[in-house]
Short mmCIF file of C-alpha atoms in Angstrom, two decimals:
data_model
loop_
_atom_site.label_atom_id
_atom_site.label_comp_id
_atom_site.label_asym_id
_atom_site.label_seq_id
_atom_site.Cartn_x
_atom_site.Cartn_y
_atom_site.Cartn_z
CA UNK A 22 95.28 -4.93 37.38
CA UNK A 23 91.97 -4.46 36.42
CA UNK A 24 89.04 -7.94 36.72
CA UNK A 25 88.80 -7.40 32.87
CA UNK A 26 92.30 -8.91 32.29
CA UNK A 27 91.71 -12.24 34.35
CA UNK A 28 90.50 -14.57 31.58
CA UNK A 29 93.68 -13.72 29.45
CA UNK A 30 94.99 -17.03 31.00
CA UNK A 31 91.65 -19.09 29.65
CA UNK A 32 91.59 -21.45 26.72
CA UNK A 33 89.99 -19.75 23.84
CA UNK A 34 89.39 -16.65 25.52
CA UNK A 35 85.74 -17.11 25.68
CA UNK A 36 84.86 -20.26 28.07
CA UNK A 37 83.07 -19.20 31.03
CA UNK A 38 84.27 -20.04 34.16
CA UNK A 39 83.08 -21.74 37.35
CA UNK A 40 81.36 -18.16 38.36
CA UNK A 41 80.07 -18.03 34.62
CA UNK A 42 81.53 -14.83 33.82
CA UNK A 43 81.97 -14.89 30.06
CA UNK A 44 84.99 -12.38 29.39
CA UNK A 45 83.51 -10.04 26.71
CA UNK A 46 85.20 -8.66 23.61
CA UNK A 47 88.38 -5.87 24.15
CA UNK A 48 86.48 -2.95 23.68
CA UNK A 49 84.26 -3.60 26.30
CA UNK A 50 86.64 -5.08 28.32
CA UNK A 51 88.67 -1.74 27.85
CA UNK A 52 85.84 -0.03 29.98
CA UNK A 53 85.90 -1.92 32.47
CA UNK A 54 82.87 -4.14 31.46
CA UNK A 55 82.08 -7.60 33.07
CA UNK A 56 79.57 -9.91 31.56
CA UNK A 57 77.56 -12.22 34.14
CA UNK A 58 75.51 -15.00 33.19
CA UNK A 59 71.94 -14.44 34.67
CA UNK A 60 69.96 -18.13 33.48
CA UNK A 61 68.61 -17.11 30.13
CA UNK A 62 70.32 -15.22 27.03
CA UNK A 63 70.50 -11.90 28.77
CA UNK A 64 73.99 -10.63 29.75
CA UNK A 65 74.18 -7.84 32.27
CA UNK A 66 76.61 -5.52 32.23
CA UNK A 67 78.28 -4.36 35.58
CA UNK A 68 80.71 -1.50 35.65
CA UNK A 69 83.99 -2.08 38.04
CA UNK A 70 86.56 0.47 38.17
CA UNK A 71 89.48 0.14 36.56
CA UNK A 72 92.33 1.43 38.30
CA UNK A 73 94.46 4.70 37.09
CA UNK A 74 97.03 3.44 34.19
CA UNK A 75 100.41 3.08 35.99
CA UNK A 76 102.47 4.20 33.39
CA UNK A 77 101.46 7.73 33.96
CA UNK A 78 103.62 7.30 36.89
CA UNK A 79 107.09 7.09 35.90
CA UNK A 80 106.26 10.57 34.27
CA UNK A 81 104.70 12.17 37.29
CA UNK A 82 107.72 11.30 39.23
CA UNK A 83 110.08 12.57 36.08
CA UNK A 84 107.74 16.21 36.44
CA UNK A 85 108.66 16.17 39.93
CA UNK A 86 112.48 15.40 39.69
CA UNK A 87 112.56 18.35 37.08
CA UNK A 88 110.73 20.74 39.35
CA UNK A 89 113.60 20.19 41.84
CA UNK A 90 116.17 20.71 39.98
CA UNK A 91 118.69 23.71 40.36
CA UNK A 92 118.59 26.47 38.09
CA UNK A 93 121.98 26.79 37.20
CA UNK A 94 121.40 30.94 36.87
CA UNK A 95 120.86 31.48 40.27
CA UNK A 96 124.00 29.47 42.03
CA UNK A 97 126.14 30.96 39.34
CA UNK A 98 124.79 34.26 40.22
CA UNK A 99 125.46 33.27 44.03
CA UNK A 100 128.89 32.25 43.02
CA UNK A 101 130.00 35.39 41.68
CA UNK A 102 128.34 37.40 43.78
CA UNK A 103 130.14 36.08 46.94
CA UNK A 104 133.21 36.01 45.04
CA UNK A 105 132.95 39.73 44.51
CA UNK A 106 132.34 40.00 48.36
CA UNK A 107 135.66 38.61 49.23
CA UNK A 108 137.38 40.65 46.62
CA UNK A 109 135.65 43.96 48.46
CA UNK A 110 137.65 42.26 51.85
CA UNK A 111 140.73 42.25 50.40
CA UNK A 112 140.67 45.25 48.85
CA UNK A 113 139.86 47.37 52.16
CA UNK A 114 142.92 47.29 53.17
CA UNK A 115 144.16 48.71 50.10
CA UNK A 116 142.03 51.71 49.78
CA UNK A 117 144.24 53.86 51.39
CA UNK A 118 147.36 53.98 49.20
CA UNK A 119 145.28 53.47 45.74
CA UNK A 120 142.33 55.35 44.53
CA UNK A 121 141.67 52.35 41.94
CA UNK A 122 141.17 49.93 45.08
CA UNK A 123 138.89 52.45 46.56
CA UNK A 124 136.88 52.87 43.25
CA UNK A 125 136.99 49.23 42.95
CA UNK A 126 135.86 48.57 46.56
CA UNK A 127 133.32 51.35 46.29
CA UNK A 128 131.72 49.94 42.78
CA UNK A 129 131.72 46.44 44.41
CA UNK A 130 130.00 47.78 47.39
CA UNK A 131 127.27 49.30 45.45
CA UNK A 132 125.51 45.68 44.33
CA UNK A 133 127.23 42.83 45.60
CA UNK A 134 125.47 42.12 48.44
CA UNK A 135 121.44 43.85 46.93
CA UNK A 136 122.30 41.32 44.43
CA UNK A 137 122.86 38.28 47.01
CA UNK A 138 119.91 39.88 49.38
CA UNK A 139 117.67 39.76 46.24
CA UNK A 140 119.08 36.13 45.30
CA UNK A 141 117.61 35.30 48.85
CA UNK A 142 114.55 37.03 48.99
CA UNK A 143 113.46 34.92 45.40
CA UNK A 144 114.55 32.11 46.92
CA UNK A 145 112.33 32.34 49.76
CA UNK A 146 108.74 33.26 48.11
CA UNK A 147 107.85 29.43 49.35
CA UNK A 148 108.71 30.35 53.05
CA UNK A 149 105.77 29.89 55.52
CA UNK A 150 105.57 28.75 58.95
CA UNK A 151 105.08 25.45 57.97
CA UNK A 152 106.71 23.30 61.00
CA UNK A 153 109.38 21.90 58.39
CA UNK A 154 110.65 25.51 57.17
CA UNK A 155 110.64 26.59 60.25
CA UNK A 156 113.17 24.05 61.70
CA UNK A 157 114.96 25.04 58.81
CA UNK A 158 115.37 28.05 59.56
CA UNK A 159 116.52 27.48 63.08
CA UNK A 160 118.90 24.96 62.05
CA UNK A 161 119.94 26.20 58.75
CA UNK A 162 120.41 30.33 59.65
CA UNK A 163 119.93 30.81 63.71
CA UNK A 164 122.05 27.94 64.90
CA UNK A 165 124.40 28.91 62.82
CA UNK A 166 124.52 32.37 63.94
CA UNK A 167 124.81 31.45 67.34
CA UNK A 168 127.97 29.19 66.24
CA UNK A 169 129.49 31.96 64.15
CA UNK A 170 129.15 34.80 66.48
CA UNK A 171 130.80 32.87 69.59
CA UNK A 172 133.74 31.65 67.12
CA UNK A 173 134.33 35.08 65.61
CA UNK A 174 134.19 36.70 69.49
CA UNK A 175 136.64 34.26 69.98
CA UNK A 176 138.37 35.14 67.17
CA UNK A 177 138.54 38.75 68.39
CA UNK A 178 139.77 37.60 71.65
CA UNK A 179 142.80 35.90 71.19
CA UNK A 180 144.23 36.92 67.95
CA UNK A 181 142.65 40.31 67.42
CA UNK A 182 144.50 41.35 70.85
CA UNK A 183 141.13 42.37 73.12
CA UNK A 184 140.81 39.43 75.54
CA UNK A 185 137.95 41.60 77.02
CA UNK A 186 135.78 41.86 73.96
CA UNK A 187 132.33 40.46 75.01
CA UNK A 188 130.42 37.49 74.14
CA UNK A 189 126.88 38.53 73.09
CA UNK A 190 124.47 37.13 70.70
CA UNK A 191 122.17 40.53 70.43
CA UNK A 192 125.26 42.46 68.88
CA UNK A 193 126.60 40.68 65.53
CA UNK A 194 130.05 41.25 64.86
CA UNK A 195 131.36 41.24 61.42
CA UNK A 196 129.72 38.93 58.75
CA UNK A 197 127.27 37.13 61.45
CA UNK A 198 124.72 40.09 60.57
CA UNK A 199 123.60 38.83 57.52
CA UNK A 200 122.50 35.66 59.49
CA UNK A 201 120.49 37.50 62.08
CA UNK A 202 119.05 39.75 59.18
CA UNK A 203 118.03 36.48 56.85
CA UNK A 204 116.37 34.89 60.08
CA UNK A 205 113.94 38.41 60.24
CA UNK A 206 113.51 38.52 56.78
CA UNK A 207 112.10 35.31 56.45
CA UNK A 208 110.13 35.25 59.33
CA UNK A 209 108.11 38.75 57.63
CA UNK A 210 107.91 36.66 54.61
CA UNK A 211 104.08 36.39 54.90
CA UNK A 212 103.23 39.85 55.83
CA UNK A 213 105.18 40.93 52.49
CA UNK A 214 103.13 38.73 50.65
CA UNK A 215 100.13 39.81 52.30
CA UNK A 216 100.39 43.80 52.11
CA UNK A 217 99.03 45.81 48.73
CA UNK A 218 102.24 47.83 48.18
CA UNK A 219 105.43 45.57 50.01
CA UNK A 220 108.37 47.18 48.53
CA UNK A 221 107.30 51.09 48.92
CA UNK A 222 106.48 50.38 52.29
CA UNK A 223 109.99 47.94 53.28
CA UNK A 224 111.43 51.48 51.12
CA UNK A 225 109.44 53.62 54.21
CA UNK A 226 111.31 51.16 56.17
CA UNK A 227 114.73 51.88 55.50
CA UNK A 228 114.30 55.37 55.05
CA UNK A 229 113.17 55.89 58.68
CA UNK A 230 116.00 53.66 59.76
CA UNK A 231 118.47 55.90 58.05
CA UNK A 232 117.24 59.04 59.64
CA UNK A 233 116.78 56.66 63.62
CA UNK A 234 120.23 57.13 64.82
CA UNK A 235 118.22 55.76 68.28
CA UNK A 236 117.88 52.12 66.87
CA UNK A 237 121.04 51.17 68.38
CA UNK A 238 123.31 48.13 67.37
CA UNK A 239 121.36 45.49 68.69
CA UNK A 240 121.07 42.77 66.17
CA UNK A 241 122.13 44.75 63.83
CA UNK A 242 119.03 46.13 63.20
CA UNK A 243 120.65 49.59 60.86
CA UNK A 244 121.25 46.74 58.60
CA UNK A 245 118.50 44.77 58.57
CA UNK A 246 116.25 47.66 58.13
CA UNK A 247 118.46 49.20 55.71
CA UNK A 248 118.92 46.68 53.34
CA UNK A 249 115.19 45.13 53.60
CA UNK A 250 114.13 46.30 50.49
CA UNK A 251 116.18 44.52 48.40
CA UNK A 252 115.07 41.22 49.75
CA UNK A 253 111.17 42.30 49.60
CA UNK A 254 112.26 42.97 45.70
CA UNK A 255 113.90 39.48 45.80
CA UNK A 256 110.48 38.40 47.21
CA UNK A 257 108.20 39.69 44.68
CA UNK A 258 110.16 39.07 41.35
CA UNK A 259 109.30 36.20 39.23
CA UNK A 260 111.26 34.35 36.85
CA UNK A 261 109.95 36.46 33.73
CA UNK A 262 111.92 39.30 35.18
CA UNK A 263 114.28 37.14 35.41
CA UNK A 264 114.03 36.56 31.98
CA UNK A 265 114.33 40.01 31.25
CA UNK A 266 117.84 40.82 31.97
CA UNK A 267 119.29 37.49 30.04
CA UNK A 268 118.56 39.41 26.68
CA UNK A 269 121.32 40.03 24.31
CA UNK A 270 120.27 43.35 24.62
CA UNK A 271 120.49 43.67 28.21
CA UNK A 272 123.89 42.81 28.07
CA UNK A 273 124.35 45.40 25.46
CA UNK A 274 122.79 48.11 27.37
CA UNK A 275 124.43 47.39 30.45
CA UNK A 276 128.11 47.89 29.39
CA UNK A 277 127.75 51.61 28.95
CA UNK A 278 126.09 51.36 32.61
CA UNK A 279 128.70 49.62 34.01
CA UNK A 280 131.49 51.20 32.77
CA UNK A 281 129.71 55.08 33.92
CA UNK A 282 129.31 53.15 37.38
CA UNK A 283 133.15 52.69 37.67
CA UNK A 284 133.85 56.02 36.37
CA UNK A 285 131.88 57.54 39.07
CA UNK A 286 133.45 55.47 41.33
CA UNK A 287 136.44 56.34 40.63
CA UNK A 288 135.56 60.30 40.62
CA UNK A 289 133.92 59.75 44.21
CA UNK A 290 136.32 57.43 45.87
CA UNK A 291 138.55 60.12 47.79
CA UNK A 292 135.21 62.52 48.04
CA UNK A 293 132.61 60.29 49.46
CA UNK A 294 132.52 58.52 52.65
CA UNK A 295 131.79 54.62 51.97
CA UNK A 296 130.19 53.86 55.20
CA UNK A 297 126.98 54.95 53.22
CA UNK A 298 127.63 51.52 51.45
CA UNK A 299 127.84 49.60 54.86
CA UNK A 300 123.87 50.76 55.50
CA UNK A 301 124.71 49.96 59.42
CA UNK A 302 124.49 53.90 60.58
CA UNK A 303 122.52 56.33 60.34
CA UNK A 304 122.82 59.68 58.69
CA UNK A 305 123.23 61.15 61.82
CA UNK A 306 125.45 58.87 63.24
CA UNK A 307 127.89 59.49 59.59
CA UNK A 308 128.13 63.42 60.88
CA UNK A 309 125.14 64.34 57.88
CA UNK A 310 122.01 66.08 58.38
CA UNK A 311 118.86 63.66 58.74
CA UNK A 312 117.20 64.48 55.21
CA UNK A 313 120.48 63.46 53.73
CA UNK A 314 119.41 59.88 54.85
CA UNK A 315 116.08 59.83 52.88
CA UNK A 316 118.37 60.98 49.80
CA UNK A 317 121.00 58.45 50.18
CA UNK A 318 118.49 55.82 50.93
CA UNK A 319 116.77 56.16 47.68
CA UNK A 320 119.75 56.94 45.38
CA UNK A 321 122.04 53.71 46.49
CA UNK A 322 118.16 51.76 46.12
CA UNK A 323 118.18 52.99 42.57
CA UNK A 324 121.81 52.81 41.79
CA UNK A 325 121.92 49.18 43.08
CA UNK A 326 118.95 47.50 41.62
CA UNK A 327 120.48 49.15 37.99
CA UNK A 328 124.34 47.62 38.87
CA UNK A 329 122.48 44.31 39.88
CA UNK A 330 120.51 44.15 36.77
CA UNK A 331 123.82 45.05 35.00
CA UNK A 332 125.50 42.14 36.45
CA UNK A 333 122.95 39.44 36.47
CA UNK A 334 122.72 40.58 32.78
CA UNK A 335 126.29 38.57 32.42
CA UNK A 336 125.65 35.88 34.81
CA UNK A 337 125.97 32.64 32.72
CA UNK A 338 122.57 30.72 32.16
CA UNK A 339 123.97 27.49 31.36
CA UNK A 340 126.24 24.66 33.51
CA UNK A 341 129.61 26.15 34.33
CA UNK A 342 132.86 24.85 36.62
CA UNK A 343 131.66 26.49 38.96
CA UNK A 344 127.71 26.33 39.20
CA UNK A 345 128.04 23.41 41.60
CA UNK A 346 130.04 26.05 43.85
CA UNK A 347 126.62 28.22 44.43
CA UNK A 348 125.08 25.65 46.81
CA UNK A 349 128.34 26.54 49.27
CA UNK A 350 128.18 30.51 49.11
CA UNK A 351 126.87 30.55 52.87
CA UNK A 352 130.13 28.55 53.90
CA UNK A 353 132.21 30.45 51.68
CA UNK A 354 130.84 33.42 53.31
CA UNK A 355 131.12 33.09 57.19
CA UNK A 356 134.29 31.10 56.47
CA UNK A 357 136.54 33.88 55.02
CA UNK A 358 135.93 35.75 57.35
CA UNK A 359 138.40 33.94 59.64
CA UNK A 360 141.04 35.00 57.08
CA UNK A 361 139.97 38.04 55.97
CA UNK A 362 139.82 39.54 60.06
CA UNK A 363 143.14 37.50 60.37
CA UNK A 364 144.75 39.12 58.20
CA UNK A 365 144.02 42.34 59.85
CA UNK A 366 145.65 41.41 63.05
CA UNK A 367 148.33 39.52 62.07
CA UNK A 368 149.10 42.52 59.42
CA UNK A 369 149.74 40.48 56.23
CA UNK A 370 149.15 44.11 54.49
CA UNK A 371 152.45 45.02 55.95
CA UNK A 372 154.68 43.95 52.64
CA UNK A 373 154.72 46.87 50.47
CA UNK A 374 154.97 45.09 47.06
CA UNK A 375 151.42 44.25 48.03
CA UNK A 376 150.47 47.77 47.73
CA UNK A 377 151.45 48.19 44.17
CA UNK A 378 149.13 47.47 41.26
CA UNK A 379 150.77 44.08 41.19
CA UNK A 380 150.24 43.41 44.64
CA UNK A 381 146.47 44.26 43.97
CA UNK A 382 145.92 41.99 41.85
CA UNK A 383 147.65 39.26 43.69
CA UNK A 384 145.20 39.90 46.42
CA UNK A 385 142.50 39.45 44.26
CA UNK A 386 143.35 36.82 42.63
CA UNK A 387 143.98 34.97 46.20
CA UNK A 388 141.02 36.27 47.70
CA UNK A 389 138.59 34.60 44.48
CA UNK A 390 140.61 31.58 44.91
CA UNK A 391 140.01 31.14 48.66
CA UNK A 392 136.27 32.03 48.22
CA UNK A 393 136.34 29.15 45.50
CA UNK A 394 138.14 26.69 47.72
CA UNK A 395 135.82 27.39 50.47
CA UNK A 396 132.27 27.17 48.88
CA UNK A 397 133.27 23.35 47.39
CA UNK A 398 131.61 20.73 48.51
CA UNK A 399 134.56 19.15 50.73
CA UNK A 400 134.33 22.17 52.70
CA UNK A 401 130.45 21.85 52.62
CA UNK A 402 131.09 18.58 54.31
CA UNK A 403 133.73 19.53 56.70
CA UNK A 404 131.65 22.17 58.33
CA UNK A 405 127.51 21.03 57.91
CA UNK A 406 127.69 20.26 61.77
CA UNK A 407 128.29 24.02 62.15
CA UNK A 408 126.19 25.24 59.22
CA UNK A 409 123.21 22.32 58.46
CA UNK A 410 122.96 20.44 61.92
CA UNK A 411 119.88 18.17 62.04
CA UNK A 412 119.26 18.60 65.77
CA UNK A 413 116.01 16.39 65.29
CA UNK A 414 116.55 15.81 69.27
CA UNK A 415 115.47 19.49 69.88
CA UNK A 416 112.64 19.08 67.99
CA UNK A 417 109.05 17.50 67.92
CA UNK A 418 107.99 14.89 65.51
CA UNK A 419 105.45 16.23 63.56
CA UNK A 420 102.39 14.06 63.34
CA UNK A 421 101.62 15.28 60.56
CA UNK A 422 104.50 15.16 58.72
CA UNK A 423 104.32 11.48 59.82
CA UNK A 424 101.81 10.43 58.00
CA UNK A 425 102.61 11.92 55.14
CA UNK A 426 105.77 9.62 55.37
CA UNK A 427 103.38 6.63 55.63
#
């Protein structure tokens, strides 16, 4: 409250008081103004500062809340895209006895995970190594990992019949490789930000690692290499482009581009090999010649940035059943995989009717149901020890951060 407002209270309004301040008329008083008897019929003006009008902040705090919220776009993007990954699961072990589940699996294949990689690389253009982000990404994608990779080993062990199989955290197994590739991915965040040209050169990237067949499998590192483009793309978009693709005409275009996508899947499922669509090997190391890699590379880079454009084209923009769901996509993920590996070794494919077309779709229809049961936020609740843990004991307290606090 500013001194200007303390004679309010006085008789009249215009008595002065025992300092002899004589409270002046409102439009002085509105800037701030005091009036001090001096001894004769001067008044002398002296300028206080008024302090900032408070109800500015109620709306500064309302500008902040809206900042924070969720787009709904992006977790019902997330949402179907990790429902289309456990579809591709279940379908794998179908590919064999129909040429529709291959298609299917190969069409999937093609953008479901670019389009979650992108979804993650836009999602991390604030990422710096800012003490806060960084514990977050220790606790949030490398603990986490760790967890994962010693429960799927285990996994492996006792129900997938090889009691030998070894416990190591340098070779991912399964679906843990998308953790280990997130955690380098983020951590380059600032050099991709900082280089001229980031995508051609995380393109270079992948193109030499499809033509290394030396890199090995430790961490995974085919993969990360392979598929680092599509987060550097995530990285550099903005939400204009966006924008873009949530035309009415974009949806247009993209049904005739969809619908050639599955065709061509369908004419290369029993010709082409789909490890290409794993990007974990090499060219080499897939029995092709080495410039076959830098051909492959760039054609599935072109072919899935089109099929992801194509399908964030339909990706609902506004609040739907399941938007809430696309917070959970990271349990949903490492979670199925439990099923999806056990049903593998404890051969639930074995029924035959589940290799007819009604069988197919049974097993699609359970697998998005399972995916949908294990993103919600019960689940998310159930399982933060092993996916969010705080662990502030294992880490310093920021003076910094501190004060801010204060």
């Amino acid at each position: 409250m500013s001194e200007s407002g303390r004679g309010h209270g006085q008789k009249g309004g215009t008595e002065p008081s025992a300092e002899g301040r004589v409270p002046l008329p409102p439009e002085n008083a509105a800037r701030g103004a005091l009036a001090t008897g001096t001894g004769s019929d001067t008044l002398v003006l002296k300028r206080v500062r008024v302090p900032a009008e408070p109800a500015a902040k109620p709306a500064e705090a309302k500008g902040k809340q809206a900042a924070k919220r969720r787009d709904p776009f992006f977790d019902n993007a997330k949402y179907l895209a990790i429902v289309l990954v456990a579809m591709g699961h279940a379908w794998e072990p179908l590919r064999g006895d129909s040429r529709a589940a291959s298609a299917l699996y190969i069409f999937v294949y093609t953008f479901h995970m670019p389009a979650f990689i992108i979804i993650s690389g836009y999602m991390s253009r604030s990422f710096d190594m800012r003490p806060d982000r960084l514990r977050r990404l220790i606790t949030g994608v490398a603990v986490p990992y760790v967890i994962f990779e010693v429960a799927y080993t285990l996994l492996k062990r006792t129900a997938g019949g090889d009691p030998d199989y070894p416990f190591s955290l340098l070779d991912p197994w399964y679906l843990t490789w998308f953790l280990i590739a997130l955690f380098v991915w983020r951590l380059t965040t600032p050099i991709w930000k900082l280089v001229r040209w980031p995508v051609p050169l995380a393109l270079a990237i992948a193109i030499l690692a499809a033509i290394s067949p030396d890199i090995g499998d430790d961490l995974d590192m085919q993969r990360v290499l392979q598929f680092l483009p599509f987060f550097v793309v995530g990285l550099k978009l903005r939400p204009e482009h966006f924008q873009l693709v949530r035309r009415r005409e974009a949806r247009l275009l993209s049904l005739p581009v969809l619908a050639g996508g599955a065709l061509f899947a369908y004419w290369a499922a029993p010709r082409m090999n789909a490890a290409w669509f794993y990007h974990r090997d090499s060219a080499q190391e897939l029995g092709a010649p080495g410039w076959t890699g830098v051909v492959m590379t760039l054609a599935l880079f072109g072919c899935s940035l089109v099929l992801t454009a194509c399908f964030l084209a339909w990706v609902p923009r506004r609040h739907m059943w399941f938007t809430a769901l696309g917070a959970g996509t990271l349990y949903g993920y490492l979670l199925h995989g439990f099923l999806a590996k056990g049903s593998r070794f404890g051969d639930w494919y074995a029924a035959e009717w589940l290799h007819t077309p009604v069988g197919e779709i049974a097993v699609t229809l359970i697998a998005a149901s399972v995916i949908t049961v294990l993103c919600t936020p019960l689940v998310q609740r159930l399982f933060k020890f092993a996916m969010e843990p705080e662990m502030r004991w294992a880490f310093r307290r920021d003076a910094e951060e501190l004060a801010k606090r204060r």
